[in-house]
Short mmCIF file of C-alpha atoms and ligand atoms in Angstrom, two decimals:
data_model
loop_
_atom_site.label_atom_id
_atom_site.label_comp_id
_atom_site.label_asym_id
_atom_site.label_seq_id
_atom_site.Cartn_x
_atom_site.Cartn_y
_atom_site.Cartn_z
CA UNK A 248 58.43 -4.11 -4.62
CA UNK A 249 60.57 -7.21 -5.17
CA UNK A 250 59.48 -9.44 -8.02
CA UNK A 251 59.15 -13.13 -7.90
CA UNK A 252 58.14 -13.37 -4.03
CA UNK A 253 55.20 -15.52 -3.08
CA UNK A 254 53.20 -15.25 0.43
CA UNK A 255 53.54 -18.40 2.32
CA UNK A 256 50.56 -19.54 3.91
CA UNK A 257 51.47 -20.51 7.50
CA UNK A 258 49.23 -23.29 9.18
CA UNK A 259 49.06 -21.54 12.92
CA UNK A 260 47.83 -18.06 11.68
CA UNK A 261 46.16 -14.79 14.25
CA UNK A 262 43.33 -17.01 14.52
CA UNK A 263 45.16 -20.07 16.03
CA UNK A 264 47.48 -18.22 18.34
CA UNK A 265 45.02 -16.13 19.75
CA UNK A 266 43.00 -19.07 20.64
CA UNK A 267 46.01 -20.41 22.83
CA UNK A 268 46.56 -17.40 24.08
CA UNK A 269 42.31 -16.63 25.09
CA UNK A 270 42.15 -12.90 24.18
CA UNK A 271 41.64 -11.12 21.10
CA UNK A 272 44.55 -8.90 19.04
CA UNK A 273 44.30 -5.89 18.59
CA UNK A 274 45.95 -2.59 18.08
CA UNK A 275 45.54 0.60 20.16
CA UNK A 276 47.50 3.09 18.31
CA UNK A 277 48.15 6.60 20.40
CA UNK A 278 48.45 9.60 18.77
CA UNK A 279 49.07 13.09 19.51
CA UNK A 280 51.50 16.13 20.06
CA UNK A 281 54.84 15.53 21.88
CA UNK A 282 54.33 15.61 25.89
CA UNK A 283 50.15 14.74 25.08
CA UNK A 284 50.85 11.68 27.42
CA UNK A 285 51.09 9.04 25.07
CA UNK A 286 53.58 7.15 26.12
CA UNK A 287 52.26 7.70 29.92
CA UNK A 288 49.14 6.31 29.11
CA UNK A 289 50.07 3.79 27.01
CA UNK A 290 52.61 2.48 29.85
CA UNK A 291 50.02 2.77 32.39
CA UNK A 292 47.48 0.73 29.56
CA UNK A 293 50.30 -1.93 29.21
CA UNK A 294 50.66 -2.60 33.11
CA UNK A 295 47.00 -2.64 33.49
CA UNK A 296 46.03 -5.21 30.89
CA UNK A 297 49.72 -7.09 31.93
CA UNK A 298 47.91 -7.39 35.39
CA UNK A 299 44.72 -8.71 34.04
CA UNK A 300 47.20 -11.65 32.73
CA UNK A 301 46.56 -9.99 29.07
CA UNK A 302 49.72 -10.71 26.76
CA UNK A 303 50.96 -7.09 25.33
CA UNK A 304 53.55 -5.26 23.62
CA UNK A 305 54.05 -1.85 23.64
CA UNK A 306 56.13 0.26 20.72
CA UNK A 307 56.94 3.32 21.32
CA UNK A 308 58.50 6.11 19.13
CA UNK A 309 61.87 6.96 20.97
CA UNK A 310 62.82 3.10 21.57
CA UNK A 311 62.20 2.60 18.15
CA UNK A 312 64.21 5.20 16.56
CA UNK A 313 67.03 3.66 18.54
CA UNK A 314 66.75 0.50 16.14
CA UNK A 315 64.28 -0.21 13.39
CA UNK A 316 63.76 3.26 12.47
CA UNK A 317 67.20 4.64 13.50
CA UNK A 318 68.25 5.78 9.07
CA UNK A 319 65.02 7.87 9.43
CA UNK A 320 64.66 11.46 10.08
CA UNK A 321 62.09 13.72 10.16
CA UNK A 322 60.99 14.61 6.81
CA UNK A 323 57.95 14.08 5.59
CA UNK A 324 58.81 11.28 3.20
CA UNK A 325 60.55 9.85 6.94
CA UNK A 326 57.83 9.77 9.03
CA UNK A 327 55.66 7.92 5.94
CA UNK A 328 58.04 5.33 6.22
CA UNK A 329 58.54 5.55 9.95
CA UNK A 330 54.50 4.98 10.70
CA UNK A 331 55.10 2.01 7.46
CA UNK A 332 57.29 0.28 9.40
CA UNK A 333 55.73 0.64 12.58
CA UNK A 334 52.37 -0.41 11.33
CA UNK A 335 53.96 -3.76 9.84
CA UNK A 336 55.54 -4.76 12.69
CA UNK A 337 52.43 -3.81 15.00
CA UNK A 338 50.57 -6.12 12.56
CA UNK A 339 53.04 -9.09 12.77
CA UNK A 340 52.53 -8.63 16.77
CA UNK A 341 48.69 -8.59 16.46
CA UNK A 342 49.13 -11.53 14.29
CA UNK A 343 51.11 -12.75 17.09
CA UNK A 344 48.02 -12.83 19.36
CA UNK A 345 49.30 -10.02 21.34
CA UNK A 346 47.13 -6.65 22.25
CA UNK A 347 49.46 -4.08 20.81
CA UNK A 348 49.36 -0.64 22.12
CA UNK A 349 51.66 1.61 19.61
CA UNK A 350 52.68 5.60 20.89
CA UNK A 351 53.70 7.51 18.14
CA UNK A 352 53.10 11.30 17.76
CA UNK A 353 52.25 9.89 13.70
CA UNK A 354 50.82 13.34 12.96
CA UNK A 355 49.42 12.79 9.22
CA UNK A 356 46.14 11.47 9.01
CA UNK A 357 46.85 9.47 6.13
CA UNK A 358 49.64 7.27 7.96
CA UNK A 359 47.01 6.24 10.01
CA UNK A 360 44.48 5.59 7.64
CA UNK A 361 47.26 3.12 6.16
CA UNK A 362 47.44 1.50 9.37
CA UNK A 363 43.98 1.36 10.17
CA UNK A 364 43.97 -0.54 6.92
CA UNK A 365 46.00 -3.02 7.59
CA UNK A 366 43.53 -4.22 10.74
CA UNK A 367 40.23 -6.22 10.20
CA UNK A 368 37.30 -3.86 11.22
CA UNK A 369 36.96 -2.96 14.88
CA UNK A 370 40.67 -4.15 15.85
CA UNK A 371 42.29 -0.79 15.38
CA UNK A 372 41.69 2.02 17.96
CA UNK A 373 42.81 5.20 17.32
CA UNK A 374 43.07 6.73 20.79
CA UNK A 375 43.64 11.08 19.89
CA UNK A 376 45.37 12.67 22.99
CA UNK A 377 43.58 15.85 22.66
CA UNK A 378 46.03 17.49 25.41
CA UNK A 379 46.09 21.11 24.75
CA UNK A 380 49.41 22.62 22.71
CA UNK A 381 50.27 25.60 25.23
CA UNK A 382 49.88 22.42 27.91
CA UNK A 383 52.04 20.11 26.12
CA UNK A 384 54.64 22.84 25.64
CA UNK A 385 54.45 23.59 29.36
CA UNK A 386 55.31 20.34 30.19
CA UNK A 387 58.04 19.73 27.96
CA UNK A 388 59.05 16.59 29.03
CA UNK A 389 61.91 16.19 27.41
CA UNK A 390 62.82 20.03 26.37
CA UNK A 391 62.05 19.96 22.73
CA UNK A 392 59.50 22.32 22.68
CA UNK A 393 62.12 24.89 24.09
CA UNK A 394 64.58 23.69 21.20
CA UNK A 395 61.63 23.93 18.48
CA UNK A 396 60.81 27.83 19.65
CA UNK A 397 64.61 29.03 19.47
CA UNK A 398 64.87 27.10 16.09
CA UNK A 399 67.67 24.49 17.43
CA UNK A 400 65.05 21.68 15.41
CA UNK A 401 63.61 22.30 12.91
CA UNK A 402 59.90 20.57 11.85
CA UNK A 403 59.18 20.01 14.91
CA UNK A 404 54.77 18.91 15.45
CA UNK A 405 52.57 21.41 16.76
CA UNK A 406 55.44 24.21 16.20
CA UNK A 407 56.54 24.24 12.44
CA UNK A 408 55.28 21.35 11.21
CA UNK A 409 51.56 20.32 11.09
CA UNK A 410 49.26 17.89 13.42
CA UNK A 411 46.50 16.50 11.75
CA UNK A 412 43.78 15.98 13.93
CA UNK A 413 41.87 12.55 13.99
CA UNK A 414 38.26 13.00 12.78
CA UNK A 415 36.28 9.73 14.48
CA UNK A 416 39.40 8.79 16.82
CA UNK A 417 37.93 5.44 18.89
CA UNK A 418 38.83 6.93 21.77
CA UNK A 419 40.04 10.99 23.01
CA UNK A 420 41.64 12.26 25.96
CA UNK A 421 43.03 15.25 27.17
CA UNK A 422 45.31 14.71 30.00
CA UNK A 423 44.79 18.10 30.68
CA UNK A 424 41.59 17.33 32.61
CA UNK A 425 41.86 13.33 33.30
CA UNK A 426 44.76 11.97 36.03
CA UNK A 427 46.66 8.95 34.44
CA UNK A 428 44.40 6.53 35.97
CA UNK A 429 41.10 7.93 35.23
CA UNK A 430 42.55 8.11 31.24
CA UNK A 431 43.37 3.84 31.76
CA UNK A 432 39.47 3.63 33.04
CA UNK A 433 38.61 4.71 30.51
CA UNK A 434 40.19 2.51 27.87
CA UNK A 435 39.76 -0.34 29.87
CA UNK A 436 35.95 0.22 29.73
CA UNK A 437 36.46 0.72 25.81
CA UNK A 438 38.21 -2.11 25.56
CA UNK A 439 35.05 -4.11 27.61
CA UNK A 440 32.65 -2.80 25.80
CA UNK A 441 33.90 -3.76 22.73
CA UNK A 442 34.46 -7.04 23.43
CA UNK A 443 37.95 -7.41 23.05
CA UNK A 444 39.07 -8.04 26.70
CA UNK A 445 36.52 -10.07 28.87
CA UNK A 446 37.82 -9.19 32.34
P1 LIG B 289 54.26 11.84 24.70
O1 LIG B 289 54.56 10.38 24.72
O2 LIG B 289 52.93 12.16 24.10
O3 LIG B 289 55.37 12.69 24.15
P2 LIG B 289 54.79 11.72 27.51
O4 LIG B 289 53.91 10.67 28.08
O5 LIG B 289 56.23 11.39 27.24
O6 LIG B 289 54.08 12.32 26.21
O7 LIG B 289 54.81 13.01 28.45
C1 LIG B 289 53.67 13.48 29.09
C2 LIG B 289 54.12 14.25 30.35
O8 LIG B 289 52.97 14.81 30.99
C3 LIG B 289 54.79 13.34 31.36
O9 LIG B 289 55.88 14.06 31.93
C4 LIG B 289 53.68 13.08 32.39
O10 LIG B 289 54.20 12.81 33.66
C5 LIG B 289 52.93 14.40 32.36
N1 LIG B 289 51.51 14.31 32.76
C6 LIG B 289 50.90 15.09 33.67
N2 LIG B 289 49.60 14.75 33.83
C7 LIG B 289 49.37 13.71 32.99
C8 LIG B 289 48.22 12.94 32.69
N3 LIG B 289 47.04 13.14 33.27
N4 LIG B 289 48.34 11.97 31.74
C9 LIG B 289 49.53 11.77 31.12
N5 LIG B 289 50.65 12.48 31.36
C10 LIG B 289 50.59 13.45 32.30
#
């Protein structure tokens, strides 16, 4: 870390903001093997609460690669820095006032530890899309799984390079049993029960 840099204490802080804004920040953070559905569900999340008139911002892995993360690759010492970075900047947007809802397969369970770290207690939901492998892989939304098996990439989750499960995930769903909207029922009921959205 850089020497000689001092945090600035700002007067309008998370507190402030999310006063203005009347809703609480917080971060759902998806997780899960490629084609689990967590960019589905997290897009069908993000127009749900949007309705509700919560404010939002969704990250998700591909769209990020394309800018903040596009000099990382896939190694291990990559994807550290990739969930880093994405962690940060889902904190700045909490701190923003905004519910965050962050897709990212982020298969090493001590990335997210660091990022549930980051969050005051009770602000960080780890939502585990426990969608089968052989059912993610007959999807294959985007082909990769096809690529992974004939070797074309290499390190590819689920295939030849490891998932690590959550262990107490907030939430789990497998999309393999649950339509898109009864998966957003449920989070929106998580969400109400916990306090953090009101309506
Ligand atoms: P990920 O972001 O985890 O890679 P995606 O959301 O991109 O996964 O892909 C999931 C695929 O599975 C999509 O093509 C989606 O239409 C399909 N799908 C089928 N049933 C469901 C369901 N119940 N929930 C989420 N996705 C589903």
């Amino acid at each position: 870390m850089a020497e000689n840099i001092v945090w600035h204490h700002h007067k309008i802080g998370r507190a402030e903001r999310s006063l203005n804004k009347q809703q609480r920040p917080c971060l759902l953070w998806f997780t899960g093997l490629s084609g689990s559905g967590k960019s589905t569900i997290a897009n069908a999340l993000d127009v749900a609460l949007h309705q509700r008139g919560y404010h939002t911002f969704l990250l998700d892995g591909d769209n990020v690669r394309h800018g903040l993360c596009r000099d990382l690759g896939f190694s291990d010492a990559d994807r550290v820095e990739n969930i880093r970075r994405i962690g940060e900047v889902s904190k700045l947007f909490a701190d923003a006032g905004l519910i965050v809802l962050s897709a990212f397969i982020s298969p090493f369970r001590s990335d997210r530890r660091m990022v549930r770290n980051l969050f005051p207690a009770g602000e960080f939901i780890e939502v585990f899309m426990d969608t089968p492998l052989t059912v993610c892989e007959a999807r294959d939304p985007k082909g990769l799984y096809e690529k992974a098996r004939s070797g074309e990439i290499k390190d590819f989750t689920g295939i030849d390079s490891p998932y690590e499960a959550p262990e107490r995930p907030e939430v789990r769903l497998d999309t393999s049993e649950c339509s898109v909207d009864d998966c957003v029922d449920q989070l929106v009921d998580y969400l109400l029960q916990q306090g953090l959205i009101s309506k």
